[in-house]
Amino acid sequence: YSVERHTPVADGYLSRRQTFQKYFSQDELTEMVQRVTGQRAVALAPGIVAAFRDKDLEQQVSFRRRSRATIYANLAIPARDPSRFLLRPKSRPVAERAGEELEAIWRTALDLGRLPLEAEVGPAVRTALEEKGITVGRALAACAREIADPAQLKVAADSRREDLVVHFAVTLFPGASRYGSLPASIQRDVRTFFGSLASVVEAAKAELHSLRDRAALEEAYGEAARSGYASYENGTLRFMAENLEQLPVKARIVAGCAEIVHQGFALLDFIEIGPEQGVVRGLECDMVESALPRVRASVEVDLARSRSRTKTFEGKVLYLKSRYLQRGHPGLGKQTAADRKLLELGIVDAKGNGPPADRIAAMLASATRAGAITH
């Protein structure tokens, strides 16, 4: 936020309208909320921080933020075959009278990776069913018969299992909050997918231990690149932070542990893991959608030492942005062409090093003129 026309006063600024304004960086806001509330602050979005008195709710929010299974709640609802109603006339009233409610229940199932219990059906759906004279139990049964797609549910279930492993692995990392009990929803997931708390903790510990295995990490990072949501070259995994949940478990755990060390790390725009083992970097940028984003700050997290270092920049440019974009990104083609041109002109090297923002325009113009003269 620009304070160019504001007058500094004490620890803030006086605006042109004579109102006092106090501005906080994300780190400053997080620290202030923690100091005032005495609770661990959770950065939910740029400029938004929450402190939870209800620790069950805090765990649920943290789990959901790391969850990949929630993505599958947006899968297309399978088309219902009208002929099925003829084969099952008793199910016709529920399927026809409560189609929207059954679809909502199915989306909840995809979110959970399993069919929900009656208590897990949303209040709006329960009310709508009650108004139609349909019990939640009948609606669940009809959903299982008429809408449920076993293949989709298996994909969602596998993702939910991974979510649990990631969640417990991150909570086992030194510095993570410790809780005396688990929320009922997570307890149900643990019983469904692992049978016991001991089993999921064992799986989480195994994943944490495997992060010391460079070969295992390289395989996971290679898998991430093959998925199309990241690139992996010269020992460095690069991706947009918004695609983190699409990556393999090991990459998600590494980034999740970085969030434990540096609150708000997940809110950065671009993330790099490696090439040094246990080192994660995040970039906060302006003009993120442009071909040449401006790097406002970088955060480097050393997981082995549980410490982070933040640097701020003036005029630093993020070059070769295509390395962070996922396959299918609408701007990938143009970005790749722009990056290739910068490399061909010698303005940027293969590591992404290049001139500051105030010189790039002149260098591009000069290179273009030189090319025209040559031809």
mmCIF file of C-alpha atoms in Angstrom:
data_model
loop_
_atom_site.group_PDB
_atom_site.id
_atom_site.type_symbol
_atom_site.label_atom_id
_atom_site.label_comp_id
_atom_site.label_asym_id
_atom_site.label_seq_id
_atom_site.Cartn_x
_atom_site.Cartn_y
_atom_site.Cartn_z
ATOM 1 C CA TYR A 1 0.000 0.000 0.000
ATOM 2 C CA SER A 2 1.400 3.385 -0.983
ATOM 3 C CA VAL A 3 1.869 5.984 1.755
ATOM 4 C CA GLU A 4 3.498 8.465 -0.604
ATOM 5 C CA ARG A 5 1.009 11.270 0.138
ATOM 6 C CA HIS A 6 0.598 10.448 3.819
ATOM 7 C CA THR A 7 2.269 12.323 6.657
ATOM 8 C CA PRO A 8 4.222 10.190 9.169
ATOM 9 C CA VAL A 9 2.794 10.571 12.686
ATOM 10 C CA ALA A 10 4.039 8.509 15.659
ATOM 11 C CA ASP A 11 3.830 4.853 14.546
ATOM 12 C CA GLY A 12 1.454 5.508 11.656
ATOM 13 C CA TYR A 13 0.413 8.018 9.026
ATOM 14 C CA LEU A 14 -2.022 10.888 8.647
ATOM 15 C CA SER A 15 -4.002 10.604 5.429
ATOM 16 C CA ARG A 16 -5.043 13.477 3.186
ATOM 17 C CA ARG A 17 -8.461 13.247 4.853
ATOM 18 C CA GLN A 18 -6.807 13.747 8.227
ATOM 19 C CA THR A 19 -7.476 10.194 9.407
ATOM 20 C CA PHE A 20 -4.813 8.266 11.287
ATOM 21 C CA GLN A 21 -3.736 5.061 9.550
ATOM 22 C CA LYS A 22 -1.640 2.284 11.039
ATOM 23 C CA TYR A 23 -0.292 -0.325 8.622
ATOM 24 C CA PHE A 24 0.984 -3.789 9.452
ATOM 25 C CA SER A 25 2.994 -6.296 7.505
ATOM 26 C CA GLN A 26 1.673 -9.858 7.699
ATOM 27 C CA ASP A 27 4.359 -10.764 10.241
ATOM 28 C CA GLU A 28 3.637 -7.673 12.341
ATOM 29 C CA LEU A 29 -0.089 -8.403 12.313
ATOM 30 C CA THR A 30 0.470 -12.014 13.340
ATOM 31 C CA GLU A 31 2.809 -11.000 16.167
ATOM 32 C CA MET A 32 0.390 -8.359 17.452
ATOM 33 C CA VAL A 33 -2.582 -10.739 17.486
ATOM 34 C CA GLN A 34 -0.536 -13.353 19.350
ATOM 35 C CA ARG A 35 0.663 -10.795 21.881
ATOM 36 C CA VAL A 36 -2.793 -9.361 22.548
ATOM 37 C CA THR A 37 -4.754 -12.623 22.633
ATOM 38 C CA GLY A 38 -2.120 -14.899 24.117
ATOM 39 C CA GLN A 39 -3.109 -17.457 21.482
ATOM 40 C CA ARG A 40 -1.240 -18.811 18.491
ATOM 41 C CA ALA A 41 -2.259 -16.735 15.479
ATOM 42 C CA VAL A 42 -3.069 -18.450 12.199
ATOM 43 C CA ALA A 43 -2.586 -16.486 8.976
ATOM 44 C CA LEU A 44 -5.619 -17.284 6.821
ATOM 45 C CA ALA A 45 -5.106 -14.794 3.986
ATOM 46 C CA PRO A 46 -3.140 -11.607 3.320
ATOM 47 C CA GLY A 47 -4.239 -9.184 6.023
ATOM 48 C CA ILE A 48 -6.401 -11.775 7.801
ATOM 49 C CA VAL A 49 -5.238 -13.510 10.974
ATOM 50 C CA ALA A 50 -7.275 -15.652 13.360
ATOM 51 C CA ALA A 51 -6.720 -16.710 16.959
ATOM 52 C CA PHE A 52 -8.790 -19.667 18.143
ATOM 53 C CA ARG A 53 -10.044 -20.102 21.668
ATOM 54 C CA ASP A 54 -11.733 -23.305 20.479
ATOM 55 C CA LYS A 55 -8.787 -25.611 19.800
ATOM 56 C CA ASP A 56 -10.956 -28.221 18.081
ATOM 57 C CA LEU A 57 -12.001 -25.575 15.574
ATOM 58 C CA GLU A 58 -8.366 -24.523 15.145
ATOM 59 C CA GLN A 59 -7.400 -28.088 14.260
ATOM 60 C CA GLN A 60 -10.313 -28.412 11.834
ATOM 61 C CA VAL A 61 -9.342 -25.190 10.069
ATOM 62 C CA SER A 62 -5.682 -26.216 9.878
ATOM 63 C CA PHE A 63 -6.623 -29.633 8.516
ATOM 64 C CA ARG A 64 -8.931 -28.171 5.908
ATOM 65 C CA ARG A 65 -6.302 -25.685 4.741
ATOM 66 C CA ARG A 66 -3.917 -28.586 4.089
ATOM 67 C CA SER A 67 -6.603 -30.767 2.562
ATOM 68 C CA ARG A 68 -6.528 -32.033 -0.980
ATOM 69 C CA ALA A 69 -9.791 -33.968 -0.687
ATOM 70 C CA THR A 70 -11.827 -30.747 -0.663
ATOM 71 C CA ILE A 71 -10.857 -30.307 -4.316
ATOM 72 C CA TYR A 72 -12.916 -33.361 -5.221
ATOM 73 C CA ALA A 73 -16.102 -31.849 -3.839
ATOM 74 C CA ASN A 74 -16.173 -29.862 -7.092
ATOM 75 C CA LEU A 75 -16.174 -32.925 -9.319
ATOM 76 C CA ALA A 76 -19.091 -33.210 -11.704
ATOM 77 C CA ILE A 77 -22.122 -34.974 -10.285
ATOM 78 C CA PRO A 78 -22.735 -38.179 -12.269
ATOM 79 C CA ALA A 79 -25.807 -37.936 -14.492
ATOM 80 C CA ARG A 80 -28.705 -39.960 -13.170
ATOM 81 C CA ASP A 81 -30.166 -42.515 -15.557
ATOM 82 C CA PRO A 82 -33.977 -42.105 -15.568
ATOM 83 C CA SER A 83 -34.374 -45.819 -16.270
ATOM 84 C CA ARG A 84 -32.961 -46.554 -12.822
ATOM 85 C CA PHE A 85 -36.056 -45.038 -11.284
ATOM 86 C CA LEU A 86 -38.181 -47.564 -13.181
ATOM 87 C CA LEU A 87 -36.094 -50.373 -11.727
ATOM 88 C CA ARG A 88 -36.411 -48.943 -8.225
ATOM 89 C CA PRO A 89 -39.821 -47.291 -7.991
ATOM 90 C CA LYS A 90 -39.546 -46.854 -4.216
ATOM 91 C CA SER A 91 -36.507 -44.619 -4.611
ATOM 92 C CA ARG A 92 -38.189 -42.376 -7.153
ATOM 93 C CA PRO A 93 -39.852 -39.992 -4.683
ATOM 94 C CA VAL A 94 -36.584 -39.219 -2.864
ATOM 95 C CA ALA A 95 -34.413 -38.940 -5.962
ATOM 96 C CA GLU A 96 -36.880 -36.730 -7.798
ATOM 97 C CA ARG A 97 -38.158 -34.627 -4.907
ATOM 98 C CA ALA A 98 -34.780 -34.021 -3.304
ATOM 99 C CA GLY A 99 -32.345 -34.006 -6.218
ATOM 100 C CA GLU A 100 -30.504 -30.875 -5.054
ATOM 101 C CA GLU A 101 -30.236 -32.174 -1.506
ATOM 102 C CA LEU A 102 -28.842 -35.516 -2.685
ATOM 103 C CA GLU A 103 -26.245 -33.714 -4.777
ATOM 104 C CA ALA A 104 -25.263 -31.627 -1.742
ATOM 105 C CA ILE A 105 -24.879 -34.817 0.303
ATOM 106 C CA TRP A 106 -22.728 -36.327 -2.438
ATOM 107 C CA ARG A 107 -20.469 -33.281 -2.490
ATOM 108 C CA THR A 108 -20.063 -33.680 1.253
ATOM 109 C CA ALA A 109 -19.130 -37.320 0.643
ATOM 110 C CA LEU A 110 -16.468 -36.280 -1.879
ATOM 111 C CA ASP A 111 -15.172 -33.726 0.604
ATOM 112 C CA LEU A 112 -14.934 -36.346 3.364
ATOM 113 C CA GLY A 113 -13.820 -39.225 1.158
ATOM 114 C CA ARG A 114 -16.697 -41.295 2.559
ATOM 115 C CA LEU A 115 -20.457 -41.132 2.843
ATOM 116 C CA PRO A 116 -21.328 -38.733 5.662
ATOM 117 C CA LEU A 117 -23.034 -39.643 8.885
ATOM 118 C CA GLU A 118 -26.417 -38.080 9.546
ATOM 119 C CA ALA A 119 -24.814 -35.549 11.905
ATOM 120 C CA GLU A 120 -22.427 -34.461 9.128
ATOM 121 C CA VAL A 121 -25.179 -33.427 6.723
ATOM 122 C CA GLY A 122 -25.372 -29.631 6.614
ATOM 123 C CA PRO A 123 -28.181 -27.835 8.468
ATOM 124 C CA ALA A 124 -29.564 -26.245 5.287
ATOM 125 C CA VAL A 125 -29.862 -29.668 3.646
ATOM 126 C CA ARG A 126 -31.446 -31.154 6.759
ATOM 127 C CA THR A 127 -34.015 -28.363 6.866
ATOM 128 C CA ALA A 128 -34.842 -28.750 3.176
ATOM 129 C CA LEU A 129 -35.291 -32.502 3.588
ATOM 130 C CA GLU A 130 -37.507 -32.019 6.612
ATOM 131 C CA GLU A 131 -39.722 -29.611 4.667
ATOM 132 C CA LYS A 132 -40.115 -32.294 2.004
ATOM 133 C CA GLY A 133 -40.944 -34.959 4.556
ATOM 134 C CA ILE A 134 -37.776 -36.953 3.905
ATOM 135 C CA THR A 135 -35.561 -38.204 6.713
ATOM 136 C CA VAL A 136 -31.816 -37.721 6.505
ATOM 137 C CA GLY A 137 -31.351 -41.485 6.669
ATOM 138 C CA ARG A 138 -33.555 -42.034 3.612
ATOM 139 C CA ALA A 139 -31.727 -39.289 1.743
ATOM 140 C CA LEU A 140 -28.347 -40.853 2.541
ATOM 141 C CA ALA A 141 -29.572 -44.231 1.326
ATOM 142 C CA ALA A 142 -30.951 -42.703 -1.878
ATOM 143 C CA CYS A 143 -27.686 -40.842 -2.445
ATOM 144 C CA ALA A 144 -25.743 -44.087 -2.110
ATOM 145 C CA ARG A 145 -28.045 -45.811 -4.616
ATOM 146 C CA GLU A 146 -28.706 -43.111 -7.178
ATOM 147 C CA ILE A 147 -25.760 -40.712 -7.204
ATOM 148 C CA ALA A 148 -22.713 -42.279 -5.586
ATOM 149 C CA ASP A 149 -19.908 -43.079 -8.004
ATOM 150 C CA PRO A 150 -17.536 -45.634 -6.432
ATOM 151 C CA ALA A 151 -14.627 -44.555 -8.638
ATOM 152 C CA GLN A 152 -14.956 -40.901 -7.647
ATOM 153 C CA LEU A 153 -15.379 -41.813 -3.999
ATOM 154 C CA LYS A 154 -12.208 -43.928 -4.089
ATOM 155 C CA VAL A 155 -10.210 -41.014 -5.499
ATOM 156 C CA ALA A 156 -11.568 -38.750 -2.769
ATOM 157 C CA ALA A 157 -10.896 -41.394 -0.095
ATOM 158 C CA ASP A 158 -7.277 -41.837 -1.206
ATOM 159 C CA SER A 159 -6.822 -38.076 -1.043
ATOM 160 C CA ARG A 160 -8.361 -37.942 2.423
ATOM 161 C CA ARG A 161 -5.900 -40.571 3.627
ATOM 162 C CA GLU A 162 -3.051 -38.481 2.260
ATOM 163 C CA ASP A 163 -4.504 -35.383 3.917
ATOM 164 C CA LEU A 164 -4.442 -37.131 7.284
ATOM 165 C CA VAL A 165 -0.830 -38.225 6.847
ATOM 166 C CA VAL A 166 0.206 -34.690 5.864
ATOM 167 C CA HIS A 167 -1.729 -33.158 8.756
ATOM 168 C CA PHE A 168 -0.292 -35.452 11.416
ATOM 169 C CA ALA A 169 3.227 -35.235 9.979
ATOM 170 C CA VAL A 170 3.129 -31.439 10.144
ATOM 171 C CA THR A 171 1.733 -31.484 13.689
ATOM 172 C CA LEU A 172 4.627 -33.743 14.727
ATOM 173 C CA PHE A 173 7.204 -31.249 13.432
ATOM 174 C CA PRO A 174 9.066 -29.412 16.229
ATOM 175 C CA GLY A 175 7.365 -26.115 16.995
ATOM 176 C CA ALA A 176 3.884 -27.195 15.928
ATOM 177 C CA SER A 177 1.033 -26.670 18.373
ATOM 178 C CA ARG A 178 0.229 -29.584 20.652
ATOM 179 C CA TYR A 179 -3.381 -30.439 21.418
ATOM 180 C CA GLY A 180 -4.866 -32.546 24.179
ATOM 181 C CA SER A 181 -7.601 -34.038 21.999
ATOM 182 C CA LEU A 182 -8.750 -34.395 18.408
ATOM 183 C CA PRO A 183 -11.968 -32.926 16.967
ATOM 184 C CA ALA A 184 -14.721 -35.497 16.461
ATOM 185 C CA SER A 185 -14.560 -35.058 12.675
ATOM 186 C CA ILE A 186 -10.860 -35.937 12.522
ATOM 187 C CA GLN A 187 -11.421 -38.847 14.915
ATOM 188 C CA ARG A 188 -14.027 -40.243 12.508
ATOM 189 C CA ASP A 189 -11.625 -39.874 9.591
ATOM 190 C CA VAL A 190 -8.847 -41.625 11.492
ATOM 191 C CA ARG A 191 -11.109 -44.556 12.388
ATOM 192 C CA THR A 192 -12.412 -44.828 8.820
ATOM 193 C CA PHE A 193 -9.116 -44.659 6.968
ATOM 194 C CA PHE A 194 -6.538 -45.946 9.466
ATOM 195 C CA GLY A 195 -8.446 -47.802 12.148
ATOM 196 C CA SER A 196 -6.591 -46.143 15.013
ATOM 197 C CA LEU A 197 -4.683 -43.018 15.967
ATOM 198 C CA ALA A 198 -1.517 -45.069 16.426
ATOM 199 C CA SER A 199 -1.664 -46.214 12.792
ATOM 200 C CA VAL A 200 -1.939 -42.743 11.281
ATOM 201 C CA VAL A 201 0.773 -41.393 13.594
ATOM 202 C CA GLU A 202 3.050 -44.253 12.541
ATOM 203 C CA ALA A 203 2.416 -43.435 8.872
ATOM 204 C CA ALA A 204 3.074 -39.737 9.520
ATOM 205 C CA LYS A 205 6.338 -40.471 11.343
ATOM 206 C CA ALA A 206 7.456 -42.675 8.467
ATOM 207 C CA GLU A 207 6.852 -39.838 5.997
ATOM 208 C CA LEU A 208 8.718 -37.361 8.189
ATOM 209 C CA HIS A 209 11.638 -39.767 8.492
ATOM 210 C CA SER A 210 11.693 -40.274 4.706
ATOM 211 C CA LEU A 211 12.366 -36.556 4.202
ATOM 212 C CA ARG A 212 15.980 -37.303 5.127
ATOM 213 C CA ASP A 213 16.239 -39.652 2.148
ATOM 214 C CA ARG A 214 17.400 -37.571 -0.811
ATOM 215 C CA ALA A 215 16.501 -40.285 -3.317
ATOM 216 C CA ALA A 216 12.949 -40.498 -1.961
ATOM 217 C CA LEU A 217 12.607 -36.722 -2.159
ATOM 218 C CA GLU A 218 13.903 -36.632 -5.719
ATOM 219 C CA GLU A 219 11.362 -39.272 -6.698
ATOM 220 C CA ALA A 220 8.550 -37.276 -5.069
ATOM 221 C CA TYR A 221 9.669 -34.055 -6.736
ATOM 222 C CA GLY A 222 9.920 -35.826 -10.072
ATOM 223 C CA GLU A 223 6.376 -37.085 -9.554
ATOM 224 C CA ALA A 224 5.282 -33.515 -8.822
ATOM 225 C CA ALA A 225 6.794 -32.353 -12.107
ATOM 226 C CA ARG A 226 5.154 -35.196 -14.025
ATOM 227 C CA SER A 227 1.787 -34.188 -12.570
ATOM 228 C CA GLY A 228 2.133 -30.857 -14.369
ATOM 229 C CA TYR A 229 1.683 -28.731 -11.247
ATOM 230 C CA ALA A 230 5.384 -28.007 -10.731
ATOM 231 C CA SER A 231 8.747 -28.043 -12.450
ATOM 232 C CA TYR A 232 11.832 -29.823 -11.198
ATOM 233 C CA GLU A 233 15.282 -29.063 -12.515
ATOM 234 C CA ASN A 234 18.764 -28.943 -11.049
ATOM 235 C CA GLY A 235 17.486 -30.124 -7.685
ATOM 236 C CA THR A 236 14.873 -27.385 -7.261
ATOM 237 C CA LEU A 237 11.112 -27.904 -7.210
ATOM 238 C CA ARG A 238 9.155 -24.803 -8.238
ATOM 239 C CA PHE A 239 5.416 -24.208 -8.141
ATOM 240 C CA MET A 240 2.714 -21.660 -7.453
ATOM 241 C CA ALA A 241 1.656 -21.754 -3.812
ATOM 242 C CA GLU A 242 -1.993 -22.167 -4.808
ATOM 243 C CA ASN A 243 -1.139 -25.572 -6.321
ATOM 244 C CA LEU A 244 0.500 -27.002 -3.204
ATOM 245 C CA GLU A 245 -2.381 -29.362 -2.383
ATOM 246 C CA GLN A 246 -2.040 -30.957 -5.826
ATOM 247 C CA LEU A 247 1.499 -32.138 -5.102
ATOM 248 C CA PRO A 248 2.730 -35.438 -3.622
ATOM 249 C CA VAL A 249 2.655 -35.973 0.129
ATOM 250 C CA LYS A 250 6.353 -35.315 0.731
ATOM 251 C CA ALA A 251 6.305 -31.926 -0.984
ATOM 252 C CA ARG A 252 3.182 -30.949 0.964
ATOM 253 C CA ILE A 253 4.782 -31.959 4.252
ATOM 254 C CA VAL A 254 7.935 -29.962 3.516
ATOM 255 C CA ALA A 255 5.890 -26.840 2.719
ATOM 256 C CA GLY A 256 3.635 -27.466 5.725
ATOM 257 C CA CYS A 257 6.646 -27.622 8.034
ATOM 258 C CA ALA A 258 7.877 -24.345 6.537
ATOM 259 C CA GLU A 259 4.549 -22.816 7.603
ATOM 260 C CA ILE A 260 5.207 -23.996 11.176
ATOM 261 C CA VAL A 261 8.579 -22.248 11.185
ATOM 262 C CA HIS A 262 7.316 -19.104 9.462
ATOM 263 C CA GLN A 263 3.640 -18.242 9.964
ATOM 264 C CA GLY A 264 2.132 -17.043 6.701
ATOM 265 C CA PHE A 265 4.549 -18.934 4.454
ATOM 266 C CA ALA A 266 1.632 -20.601 2.659
ATOM 267 C CA LEU A 267 0.297 -17.164 1.684
ATOM 268 C CA LEU A 268 3.312 -16.369 -0.495
ATOM 269 C CA ASP A 269 2.915 -16.484 -4.268
ATOM 270 C CA PHE A 270 5.675 -18.793 -5.493
ATOM 271 C CA ILE A 271 7.534 -21.573 -3.684
ATOM 272 C CA GLU A 272 10.878 -23.276 -4.272
ATOM 273 C CA ILE A 273 12.078 -26.393 -2.459
ATOM 274 C CA GLY A 274 15.807 -27.079 -2.697
ATOM 275 C CA PRO A 275 18.364 -27.498 -4.032
ATOM 276 C CA GLU A 276 19.740 -27.571 -0.482
ATOM 277 C CA GLN A 277 18.023 -30.306 1.498
ATOM 278 C CA GLY A 278 15.590 -28.923 4.057
ATOM 279 C CA VAL A 279 15.582 -25.406 2.612
ATOM 280 C CA VAL A 280 12.340 -23.882 1.324
ATOM 281 C CA ARG A 281 11.933 -20.453 -0.246
ATOM 282 C CA GLY A 282 8.829 -18.416 -0.847
ATOM 283 C CA LEU A 283 8.388 -15.273 -2.922
ATOM 284 C CA GLU A 284 5.876 -12.501 -2.336
ATOM 285 C CA CYS A 285 5.286 -10.557 -5.526
ATOM 286 C CA ASP A 286 3.461 -7.602 -6.986
ATOM 287 C CA MET A 287 1.975 -7.857 -10.486
ATOM 288 C CA VAL A 288 1.777 -11.638 -10.107
ATOM 289 C CA GLU A 289 -0.185 -12.045 -13.344
ATOM 290 C CA SER A 290 2.358 -10.156 -15.447
ATOM 291 C CA ALA A 291 5.193 -11.802 -17.372
ATOM 292 C CA LEU A 292 7.708 -10.048 -15.112
ATOM 293 C CA PRO A 293 6.375 -9.965 -11.537
ATOM 294 C CA ARG A 294 8.130 -7.689 -9.066
ATOM 295 C CA VAL A 295 9.509 -9.529 -6.044
ATOM 296 C CA ARG A 296 8.547 -7.628 -2.917
ATOM 297 C CA ALA A 297 10.037 -10.075 -0.427
ATOM 298 C CA SER A 298 11.504 -13.545 -0.112
ATOM 299 C CA VAL A 299 11.333 -15.902 2.854
ATOM 300 C CA GLU A 300 13.931 -18.640 3.249
ATOM 301 C CA VAL A 301 13.135 -21.377 5.749
ATOM 302 C CA ASP A 302 15.778 -23.750 7.080
ATOM 303 C CA LEU A 303 13.808 -26.716 8.408
ATOM 304 C CA ALA A 304 16.811 -28.382 10.044
ATOM 305 C CA ARG A 305 17.444 -25.312 12.204
ATOM 306 C CA SER A 306 13.771 -24.282 12.468
ATOM 307 C CA ARG A 307 14.506 -20.721 11.506
ATOM 308 C CA SER A 308 13.596 -18.356 8.708
ATOM 309 C CA ARG A 309 15.056 -15.273 7.094
ATOM 310 C CA THR A 310 13.094 -12.575 5.273
ATOM 311 C CA LYS A 311 14.534 -10.225 2.664
ATOM 312 C CA THR A 312 12.767 -7.265 1.090
ATOM 313 C CA PHE A 313 13.568 -5.899 -2.347
ATOM 314 C CA GLU A 314 13.200 -2.806 -4.478
ATOM 315 C CA GLY A 315 13.094 -3.412 -8.200
ATOM 316 C CA LYS A 316 13.810 -7.154 -8.133
ATOM 317 C CA VAL A 317 12.127 -9.078 -10.953
ATOM 318 C CA LEU A 318 11.019 -12.708 -11.002
ATOM 319 C CA TYR A 319 12.362 -14.048 -14.283
ATOM 320 C CA LEU A 320 11.476 -17.327 -16.023
ATOM 321 C CA LYS A 321 8.067 -17.417 -14.357
ATOM 322 C CA SER A 322 6.981 -20.298 -16.601
ATOM 323 C CA ARG A 323 8.942 -22.641 -14.329
ATOM 324 C CA TYR A 324 6.306 -22.074 -11.634
ATOM 325 C CA LEU A 325 3.165 -22.352 -13.759
ATOM 326 C CA GLN A 326 1.138 -25.522 -13.987
ATOM 327 C CA ARG A 327 0.443 -27.341 -17.218
ATOM 328 C CA GLY A 328 -2.764 -25.941 -18.669
ATOM 329 C CA HIS A 329 -2.322 -22.496 -17.120
ATOM 330 C CA PRO A 330 -3.936 -20.017 -19.555
ATOM 331 C CA GLY A 331 -0.806 -17.876 -19.676
ATOM 332 C CA LEU A 332 1.771 -20.661 -19.916
ATOM 333 C CA GLY A 333 2.304 -20.461 -23.683
ATOM 334 C CA LYS A 334 2.964 -16.721 -23.755
ATOM 335 C CA GLN A 335 5.058 -16.879 -20.601
ATOM 336 C CA THR A 336 7.230 -19.665 -22.005
ATOM 337 C CA ALA A 337 7.772 -17.683 -25.209
ATOM 338 C CA ALA A 338 8.696 -14.557 -23.236
ATOM 339 C CA ASP A 339 11.111 -16.503 -21.041
ATOM 340 C CA ARG A 340 12.732 -18.114 -24.074
ATOM 341 C CA LYS A 341 13.212 -14.700 -25.675
ATOM 342 C CA LEU A 342 14.924 -13.313 -22.570
ATOM 343 C CA LEU A 343 17.301 -16.275 -22.563
ATOM 344 C CA GLU A 344 18.038 -15.959 -26.278
ATOM 345 C CA LEU A 345 18.812 -12.251 -25.897
ATOM 346 C CA GLY A 346 21.171 -12.992 -23.023
ATOM 347 C CA ILE A 347 19.267 -10.678 -20.695
ATOM 348 C CA VAL A 348 18.567 -13.506 -18.256
ATOM 349 C CA ASP A 349 20.684 -16.553 -17.470
ATOM 350 C CA ALA A 350 19.467 -20.117 -16.978
ATOM 351 C CA LYS A 351 19.291 -19.624 -13.206
ATOM 352 C CA GLY A 352 16.838 -16.757 -13.574
ATOM 353 C CA ASN A 353 19.300 -13.984 -12.779
ATOM 354 C CA GLY A 354 18.661 -10.741 -14.613
ATOM 355 C CA PRO A 355 18.644 -6.953 -14.408
ATOM 356 C CA PRO A 356 16.534 -4.905 -11.978
ATOM 357 C CA ALA A 357 13.153 -3.576 -13.026
ATOM 358 C CA ASP A 358 14.410 -0.088 -13.896
ATOM 359 C CA ARG A 359 16.825 -1.496 -16.511
ATOM 360 C CA ILE A 360 14.854 -4.273 -18.167
ATOM 361 C CA ALA A 361 12.839 -2.029 -20.527
ATOM 362 C CA ALA A 362 15.955 -0.294 -21.854
ATOM 363 C CA MET A 363 17.791 -3.603 -22.293
ATOM 364 C CA LEU A 364 14.870 -5.107 -24.206
ATOM 365 C CA ALA A 365 14.679 -2.063 -26.466
ATOM 366 C CA SER A 366 18.431 -2.150 -27.074
ATOM 367 C CA ALA A 367 18.400 -5.866 -27.844
ATOM 368 C CA THR A 368 15.481 -5.401 -30.243
ATOM 369 C CA ARG A 369 17.278 -2.593 -32.110
ATOM 370 C CA ALA A 370 20.458 -4.656 -32.318
ATOM 371 C CA GLY A 371 18.490 -7.562 -33.726
ATOM 372 C CA ALA A 372 16.882 -5.334 -36.334
ATOM 373 C CA ILE A 373 20.284 -3.982 -37.440
ATOM 374 C CA THR A 374 21.738 -7.496 -37.649
ATOM 375 C CA HIS A 375 18.919 -8.651 -39.874
#
